[in-house]
Amino acid sequence: MVVPVFNEEDVILTTHERLTSVLDGLPLSWEILYVDDGSNDASPVLLDKLAEGDSRVRVIHFARNFGHQLAITAGIDAAMGDAVVVIDADLQDPPDLIPELVAKWREGYDVVFARRAIRFGETWFKRATAAVFYRVLNRLTDVEIPVDVGDFRLMDRKVCDVLRALPEHRRFVRGLVAWMGFRQAEVEYVRQPRFAGESKYPLRRMMRLASDAVTSFSTRPLGWPLYAGAVAGLLGLLGFAAFAALFAASGKMMDVMALVLSGVVVCTSAVLVSVGLLGLYVGNVLDEVRGRPLYIVDRAVGLRREASTRE
Ligand code: UDP
Ligand code: MG
C-alpha cells in the first residue's frame, strides 16, 4: 500500500486501523508505505509511532511539500510488493474495496483502477470541474485516460517498474499508467466525504494538475495558431482581392480602409503561422526531452534475447 500523507493528523490513525484490518483479512503478506509529504502537523510523529510498533509499516518523510503526485511516485519507487495499491489518506477511497482490486489482479489484470460512480461530500464546483477536466483532457490526447478515476488503483509489479523507469519530471501518474497499456480493469465505488480535515487541493493546485496533465499528454494546442493563422490568412487574402476590385471599380475611400484592414489580417496571420510552426517544433523537442520509451513490451514469445523496453 502506498499512502500519500499531507497534514492528515485527524484521520491518519483511523485510516491505518481500517487499512490493517482489511489487509489482515487477505491471504497475502503486505506492507504499508506512508509518504509524509512535508506535513507540518502531528502526522510525521504519528506515522513514526505506527512504524515503530509494526515492521510492516514504513515511512518516507519528504524534506518539504513536493505534492501529491510526487509523493505517490516516491511510494511506488520504494514499494516492494508484487502489486502496489495507491490510496488516499483521508478515507475518501474506501479500504474495503482493496479485496476487490486484488481479486481482479488475481484474474490476471495488471492495472485495476477504481472509478468513482458517485461522489459524496464534495462541492458541486469540484465535481463539475473534475467532470469537465477529464472530458476535455480526453479530447486533447490520443491516450485514453479513464474518466472519473483518481489515483486509487492497484498496479502490478511490471507496471510499477515501467513507471519507475520513466524519467519525466511533471508527472501525472494516472495519465502515465493509462498511456502504458497492459491489461486494465475497473471497479466502481462510491466516493465518500473526507473522514476529517480538509482538502489539500485548492483551486490553484487543481489547475496546476490539470495543466500538467494536458501538457504531458498533448502537444496539440501548440499547433492551433498554425491552423488559425492559415484560415485567417486565406480569409484576409480573399478580402484583399475583393476590396481591391471594389476600390478599382468605385474609387471610394471606404474601400481603401477595408483594403488596408485585410492587409493587416494577412500580416497577422503570417505571425500566427510562424508561431504555430514553432509550436510544432517545440512539441517534438518536448517529446524527445521527456524520454519516454518508444514502446513497452508486455511479453515476448520465442525471442532469444529478452525483449524489453528500449533503453
Ligand atoms: N496530499 C499529498 N500532498 C499534497 C496534497 C495532498 O500527499 O501536497 C495527499 C493527501 O494527504 C491525501 C491525498 O494526497 O492523502 C489526496 O489529497 P486531498 O484529499 O486533499 O485531495 P482531494 O481528495 O480533495 O482531491
Ligand atoms: Mg481527499
Short mmCIF file of C-alpha atoms and ligand atoms in Angstrom, two decimals:
data_model
loop_
_atom_site.label_atom_id
_atom_site.label_comp_id
_atom_site.label_asym_id
_atom_site.label_seq_id
_atom_site.Cartn_x
_atom_site.Cartn_y
_atom_site.Cartn_z
CA MET A 1 0.00 0.00 0.00
CA VAL A 2 1.23 3.47 -0.84
CA VAL A 3 -0.42 6.26 1.12
CA PRO A 4 0.47 9.92 0.45
CA VAL A 5 0.02 11.99 3.60
CA PHE A 6 -0.03 15.76 3.90
CA ASN A 7 -1.24 17.18 7.20
CA GLU A 8 -3.65 14.36 7.99
CA GLU A 9 -3.28 14.20 11.80
CA ASP A 10 -7.06 13.99 12.30
CA VAL A 11 -7.55 10.96 10.16
CA ILE A 12 -4.32 9.03 9.80
CA LEU A 13 -4.78 6.71 12.81
CA THR A 14 -8.28 5.75 11.74
CA THR A 15 -7.04 5.18 8.21
CA HIS A 16 -4.29 2.95 9.50
CA GLU A 17 -6.72 0.91 11.56
CA ARG A 18 -9.11 0.45 8.64
CA LEU A 19 -6.27 -0.45 6.29
CA THR A 20 -4.69 -3.03 8.56
CA SER A 21 -8.00 -4.69 9.35
CA VAL A 22 -8.78 -5.05 5.64
CA LEU A 23 -5.26 -6.22 4.77
CA ASP A 24 -5.14 -8.76 7.60
CA GLY A 25 -8.24 -10.35 6.13
CA LEU A 26 -6.43 -11.01 2.84
CA PRO A 27 -4.40 -14.19 2.28
CA LEU A 28 -1.18 -12.36 1.43
CA SER A 29 1.65 -10.52 3.09
CA TRP A 30 1.63 -6.75 2.93
CA GLU A 31 3.45 -3.54 3.77
CA ILE A 32 2.10 -0.03 4.13
CA LEU A 33 4.32 2.76 2.89
CA TYR A 34 3.32 6.18 4.13
CA VAL A 35 4.84 9.08 2.27
CA ASP A 36 4.77 12.13 4.50
CA ASP A 37 4.76 14.96 2.01
CA GLY A 38 6.34 17.59 4.26
CA SER A 39 3.47 17.72 6.76
CA ASN A 40 3.73 20.41 9.40
CA ASP A 41 1.22 19.00 11.87
CA ALA A 42 1.47 15.89 14.04
CA SER A 43 1.29 13.43 11.13
CA PRO A 44 5.07 12.71 10.96
CA VAL A 45 5.19 11.82 14.65
CA LEU A 46 2.08 9.66 14.41
CA LEU A 47 3.48 7.84 11.38
CA ASP A 48 6.79 7.16 13.12
CA LYS A 49 4.87 5.70 16.06
CA LEU A 50 2.95 3.41 13.72
CA ALA A 51 6.18 2.24 12.11
CA GLU A 52 7.79 1.59 15.49
CA GLY A 53 5.08 -0.82 16.51
CA ASP A 54 4.90 -2.77 13.25
CA SER A 55 7.69 -3.85 10.93
CA ARG A 56 5.27 -3.92 8.00
CA VAL A 57 4.80 -0.17 8.23
CA ARG A 58 7.36 2.09 6.57
CA VAL A 59 7.51 5.85 6.32
CA ILE A 60 9.23 8.19 3.91
CA HIS A 61 9.46 11.77 5.10
CA PHE A 62 9.89 14.35 2.37
CA ALA A 63 12.09 17.35 3.16
CA ARG A 64 9.28 19.68 2.16
CA ASN A 65 5.91 19.53 0.45
CA PHE A 66 6.52 18.21 -3.05
CA GLY A 67 2.92 17.48 -3.93
CA HIS A 68 0.58 14.54 -4.18
CA GLN A 69 1.87 13.15 -7.49
CA LEU A 70 5.48 13.08 -6.34
CA ALA A 71 4.51 11.53 -3.01
CA ILE A 72 2.80 8.73 -4.92
CA THR A 73 5.85 8.41 -7.15
CA ALA A 74 8.21 8.08 -4.19
CA GLY A 75 5.95 5.44 -2.67
CA ILE A 76 5.82 3.38 -5.85
CA ASP A 77 9.61 3.70 -6.20
CA ALA A 78 10.16 2.30 -2.72
CA ALA A 79 7.39 -0.31 -2.64
CA MET A 80 8.49 -3.93 -2.75
CA GLY A 81 5.27 -5.81 -3.38
CA ASP A 82 4.23 -7.85 -6.40
CA ALA A 83 1.38 -5.39 -6.62
CA VAL A 84 1.02 -1.85 -5.32
CA VAL A 85 -2.20 -0.16 -4.28
CA VAL A 86 -2.20 3.64 -4.06
CA ILE A 87 -4.83 5.05 -1.71
CA ASP A 88 -5.56 8.48 -0.25
CA ALA A 89 -5.04 9.00 3.46
CA ASP A 90 -8.39 10.69 4.06
CA LEU A 91 -10.62 7.60 3.63
CA GLN A 92 -12.28 9.08 0.55
CA ASP A 93 -11.07 5.93 -1.14
CA PRO A 94 -12.63 3.07 0.87
CA PRO A 95 -10.12 0.43 2.02
CA ASP A 96 -12.98 -2.09 1.81
CA LEU A 97 -12.54 -2.04 -1.94
CA ILE A 98 -8.98 -3.42 -1.74
CA PRO A 99 -10.03 -7.11 -1.75
CA GLU A 100 -11.97 -6.45 -4.96
CA LEU A 101 -8.91 -4.83 -6.55
CA VAL A 102 -6.79 -7.78 -5.52
CA ALA A 103 -9.33 -10.26 -6.87
CA LYS A 104 -9.21 -8.61 -10.29
CA TRP A 105 -5.42 -8.67 -10.16
CA ARG A 106 -5.54 -12.39 -9.41
CA GLU A 107 -7.72 -12.78 -12.50
CA GLY A 108 -4.77 -11.51 -14.49
CA TYR A 109 -5.27 -7.77 -14.81
CA ASP A 110 -2.19 -5.57 -14.47
CA VAL A 111 -3.94 -2.35 -13.57
CA VAL A 112 -7.18 -2.24 -11.63
CA PHE A 113 -8.45 1.27 -11.18
CA ALA A 114 -11.36 2.40 -9.09
CA ARG A 115 -13.97 4.53 -10.81
CA ARG A 116 -15.95 6.98 -8.71
CA ALA A 117 -19.52 6.09 -9.60
CA ILE A 118 -20.94 8.60 -7.13
CA ARG A 119 -19.08 11.28 -5.22
CA PHE A 120 -20.38 12.31 -1.84
CA GLY A 121 -19.27 15.21 0.27
CA GLU A 122 -17.56 17.18 -2.44
CA THR A 123 -18.69 20.59 -3.59
CA TRP A 124 -20.62 20.82 -6.85
CA PHE A 125 -17.76 23.01 -8.05
CA LYS A 126 -15.19 20.27 -7.53
CA ARG A 127 -17.40 17.68 -9.18
CA ALA A 128 -18.21 19.92 -12.14
CA THR A 129 -14.62 20.99 -12.75
CA ALA A 130 -13.44 17.39 -12.44
CA ALA A 131 -16.08 16.18 -14.89
CA VAL A 132 -15.18 18.86 -17.44
CA PHE A 133 -11.47 18.32 -16.91
CA TYR A 134 -11.45 14.59 -17.65
CA ARG A 135 -13.58 15.07 -20.73
CA VAL A 136 -11.53 17.94 -22.18
CA LEU A 137 -8.35 16.01 -21.43
CA ASN A 138 -9.58 13.02 -23.40
CA ARG A 139 -10.49 15.24 -26.34
CA LEU A 140 -6.96 16.63 -26.40
CA THR A 141 -4.95 13.46 -26.03
CA ASP A 142 -4.51 10.28 -28.02
CA VAL A 143 -4.15 8.26 -24.84
CA GLU A 144 -7.48 7.31 -23.41
CA ILE A 145 -7.35 8.44 -19.80
CA PRO A 146 -10.22 6.87 -17.83
CA VAL A 147 -12.89 9.36 -16.81
CA ASP A 148 -13.67 9.94 -13.11
CA VAL A 149 -10.76 7.84 -11.95
CA GLY A 150 -8.27 9.12 -9.38
CA ASP A 151 -5.04 7.59 -8.22
CA PHE A 152 -6.80 4.91 -6.17
CA ARG A 153 -5.75 1.79 -8.05
CA LEU A 154 -3.81 -1.43 -7.98
CA MET A 155 -0.77 -1.84 -10.20
CA ASP A 156 1.17 -4.98 -10.94
CA ARG A 157 4.92 -5.04 -10.33
CA LYS A 158 5.67 -4.75 -14.05
CA VAL A 159 3.57 -1.60 -14.30
CA CYS A 160 5.41 -0.10 -11.32
CA ASP A 161 8.74 -1.00 -12.92
CA VAL A 162 7.85 0.84 -16.13
CA LEU A 163 6.61 3.78 -14.08
CA ARG A 164 9.89 3.86 -12.17
CA ALA A 165 11.87 3.92 -15.40
CA LEU A 166 10.07 7.00 -16.73
CA PRO A 167 12.36 9.99 -16.22
CA GLU A 168 9.86 12.79 -16.72
CA HIS A 169 9.52 15.44 -14.06
CA ARG A 170 5.99 16.73 -14.45
CA ARG A 171 4.20 13.57 -13.51
CA PHE A 172 0.52 12.99 -13.96
CA VAL A 173 0.65 9.45 -12.69
CA ARG A 174 -2.81 8.28 -13.74
CA GLY A 175 -2.14 9.50 -17.27
CA LEU A 176 1.19 7.69 -17.42
CA VAL A 177 -0.44 4.46 -16.33
CA ALA A 178 -3.15 4.84 -18.97
CA TRP A 179 -0.52 5.57 -21.60
CA MET A 180 1.38 2.38 -20.75
CA GLY A 181 -1.37 -0.01 -21.69
CA PHE A 182 -1.23 -3.54 -20.25
CA ARG A 183 -4.41 -5.25 -19.20
CA GLN A 184 -6.56 -2.76 -17.36
CA ALA A 185 -9.78 -3.36 -15.50
CA GLU A 186 -12.03 -1.16 -13.42
CA VAL A 187 -14.06 -1.49 -10.29
CA GLU A 188 -16.73 1.02 -9.28
CA TYR A 189 -17.10 2.61 -5.90
CA VAL A 190 -18.93 5.33 -4.09
CA ARG A 191 -16.61 8.16 -3.14
CA GLN A 192 -17.12 9.08 0.48
CA PRO A 193 -16.75 12.50 2.01
CA ARG A 194 -13.41 13.20 3.62
CA PHE A 195 -13.28 11.50 7.04
CA ALA A 196 -11.70 14.55 8.73
CA GLY A 197 -9.58 17.54 7.85
CA GLU A 198 -9.96 19.46 4.63
CA SER A 199 -8.94 19.07 1.01
CA LYS A 200 -5.30 19.82 0.25
CA TYR A 201 -6.24 20.52 -3.35
CA PRO A 202 -7.30 24.15 -3.58
CA LEU A 203 -8.21 25.52 -6.99
CA ARG A 204 -4.64 26.62 -7.66
CA ARG A 205 -3.33 23.08 -7.26
CA MET A 206 -6.14 21.59 -9.27
CA MET A 207 -5.29 23.93 -12.10
CA ARG A 208 -1.65 23.00 -11.89
CA LEU A 209 -2.54 19.31 -12.03
CA ALA A 210 -4.82 19.97 -14.99
CA SER A 211 -2.16 21.90 -16.87
CA ASP A 212 0.44 19.21 -16.15
CA ALA A 213 -2.00 16.61 -17.41
CA VAL A 214 -2.66 18.44 -20.66
CA THR A 215 0.94 19.43 -21.36
CA SER A 216 2.21 15.92 -20.53
CA PHE A 217 -0.14 14.18 -22.88
CA SER A 218 -0.92 16.59 -25.67
CA THR A 219 1.13 18.86 -27.85
CA ARG A 220 -1.92 19.59 -29.95
CA PRO A 221 -2.60 23.12 -28.57
CA LEU A 222 0.85 24.11 -29.82
CA GLY A 223 -0.31 23.64 -33.39
CA TRP A 224 -3.52 25.63 -33.03
CA PRO A 225 -2.03 29.01 -34.04
CA LEU A 226 -0.94 27.38 -37.28
CA TYR A 227 -4.48 26.41 -38.23
CA ALA A 228 -5.92 29.70 -37.01
CA GLY A 229 -3.26 31.56 -38.99
CA ALA A 230 -3.90 29.56 -42.13
CA VAL A 231 -7.65 30.25 -42.01
CA ALA A 232 -7.15 33.95 -41.16
CA GLY A 233 -4.59 34.31 -43.96
CA LEU A 234 -6.90 32.77 -46.51
CA LEU A 235 -9.83 34.99 -45.49
CA GLY A 236 -7.52 38.02 -45.47
CA LEU A 237 -6.29 37.34 -48.99
CA LEU A 238 -9.83 36.82 -50.26
CA GLY A 239 -10.86 40.09 -48.61
CA PHE A 240 -7.86 41.86 -50.04
CA ALA A 241 -8.69 40.70 -53.57
CA ALA A 242 -12.37 41.58 -53.17
CA PHE A 243 -11.75 45.06 -51.78
CA ALA A 244 -9.04 45.77 -54.34
CA ALA A 245 -11.57 45.00 -57.09
CA LEU A 246 -14.22 47.08 -55.34
CA PHE A 247 -11.86 50.04 -54.96
CA ALA A 248 -10.80 49.80 -58.60
CA ALA A 249 -14.45 49.96 -59.60
CA SER A 250 -15.71 52.63 -57.17
CA GLY A 251 -12.63 54.62 -56.13
CA LYS A 252 -14.32 55.20 -52.71
CA MET A 253 -12.24 55.96 -49.60
CA MET A 254 -14.24 53.41 -47.54
CA ASP A 255 -12.99 50.63 -49.75
CA VAL A 256 -9.37 51.65 -49.24
CA MET A 257 -9.87 51.30 -45.47
CA ALA A 258 -11.22 47.79 -45.92
CA LEU A 259 -8.32 47.04 -48.24
CA VAL A 260 -5.79 48.14 -45.61
CA LEU A 261 -7.60 46.15 -42.91
CA SER A 262 -7.48 42.95 -44.91
CA GLY A 263 -3.77 43.63 -45.45
CA VAL A 264 -3.35 43.77 -41.66
CA VAL A 265 -5.23 40.47 -41.29
CA VAL A 266 -2.86 38.86 -43.79
CA CYS A 267 0.22 40.12 -41.92
CA THR A 268 -1.15 38.95 -38.56
CA SER A 269 -1.91 35.54 -39.97
CA ALA A 270 1.72 35.25 -41.07
CA VAL A 271 2.79 35.78 -37.45
CA LEU A 272 0.27 33.20 -36.26
CA VAL A 273 1.51 30.68 -38.79
CA SER A 274 5.11 31.09 -37.67
CA VAL A 275 4.15 30.77 -34.00
CA GLY A 276 2.26 27.59 -34.82
CA LEU A 277 5.20 26.20 -36.79
CA LEU A 278 7.47 26.94 -33.86
CA GLY A 279 4.94 25.17 -31.66
CA LEU A 280 5.21 22.02 -33.74
CA TYR A 281 8.97 22.01 -33.31
CA VAL A 282 8.71 22.72 -29.58
CA GLY A 283 6.25 19.84 -29.31
CA ASN A 284 8.74 17.50 -30.92
CA VAL A 285 11.52 18.73 -28.63
CA LEU A 286 9.22 18.14 -25.66
CA ASP A 287 8.58 14.57 -26.80
CA GLU A 288 12.32 13.92 -27.08
CA VAL A 289 13.20 15.55 -23.78
CA ARG A 290 10.60 13.57 -21.86
CA GLY A 291 12.48 10.43 -22.77
CA ARG A 292 9.55 8.05 -22.62
CA PRO A 293 10.29 4.62 -24.06
CA LEU A 294 9.10 4.23 -27.64
CA TYR A 295 7.14 1.12 -26.82
CA ILE A 296 6.56 -1.19 -23.91
CA VAL A 297 6.60 -4.93 -24.33
CA ASP A 298 4.27 -6.94 -22.15
CA ARG A 299 5.56 -10.40 -23.11
CA ALA A 300 7.62 -11.79 -25.95
CA VAL A 301 7.24 -15.32 -27.27
CA GLY A 302 10.05 -17.30 -28.86
CA LEU A 303 12.60 -14.48 -28.71
CA ARG A 304 16.07 -15.48 -27.66
CA ARG A 305 17.14 -12.14 -26.29
CA GLU A 306 14.88 -10.73 -23.63
CA ALA A 307 12.77 -8.13 -25.41
CA SER A 308 12.08 -5.24 -23.14
CA THR A 309 11.53 -1.55 -23.38
CA ARG A 310 14.18 0.22 -25.42
CA GLU A 311 16.85 1.93 -23.40
N1 UDP B 1 -1.57 15.01 -0.46
C1 UDP B 1 -0.19 14.98 -0.50
N2 UDP B 1 0.49 16.12 -0.83
C2 UDP B 1 -0.16 17.28 -1.15
C3 UDP B 1 -1.58 17.28 -1.16
C4 UDP B 1 -2.25 16.12 -0.81
O1 UDP B 1 0.44 13.96 -0.21
O2 UDP B 1 0.52 18.27 -1.43
C5 UDP B 1 -2.30 13.77 -0.10
C6 UDP B 1 -3.38 13.95 0.95
O3 UDP B 1 -2.86 13.78 2.26
C7 UDP B 1 -4.35 12.84 0.59
C8 UDP B 1 -4.23 12.76 -0.92
O4 UDP B 1 -2.96 13.34 -1.25
O5 UDP B 1 -3.96 11.60 1.14
C9 UDP B 1 -5.35 13.47 -1.64
O6 UDP B 1 -5.43 14.82 -1.20
P1 UDP B 1 -6.83 15.52 -0.85
O7 UDP B 1 -7.70 14.58 -0.12
O8 UDP B 1 -6.51 16.80 -0.15
O9 UDP B 1 -7.38 15.84 -2.28
P2 UDP B 1 -8.91 15.71 -2.76
O10 UDP B 1 -9.39 14.36 -2.33
O11 UDP B 1 -9.63 16.82 -2.12
O12 UDP B 1 -8.81 15.85 -4.25
MG MG B 2 -9.38 13.67 -0.46
#
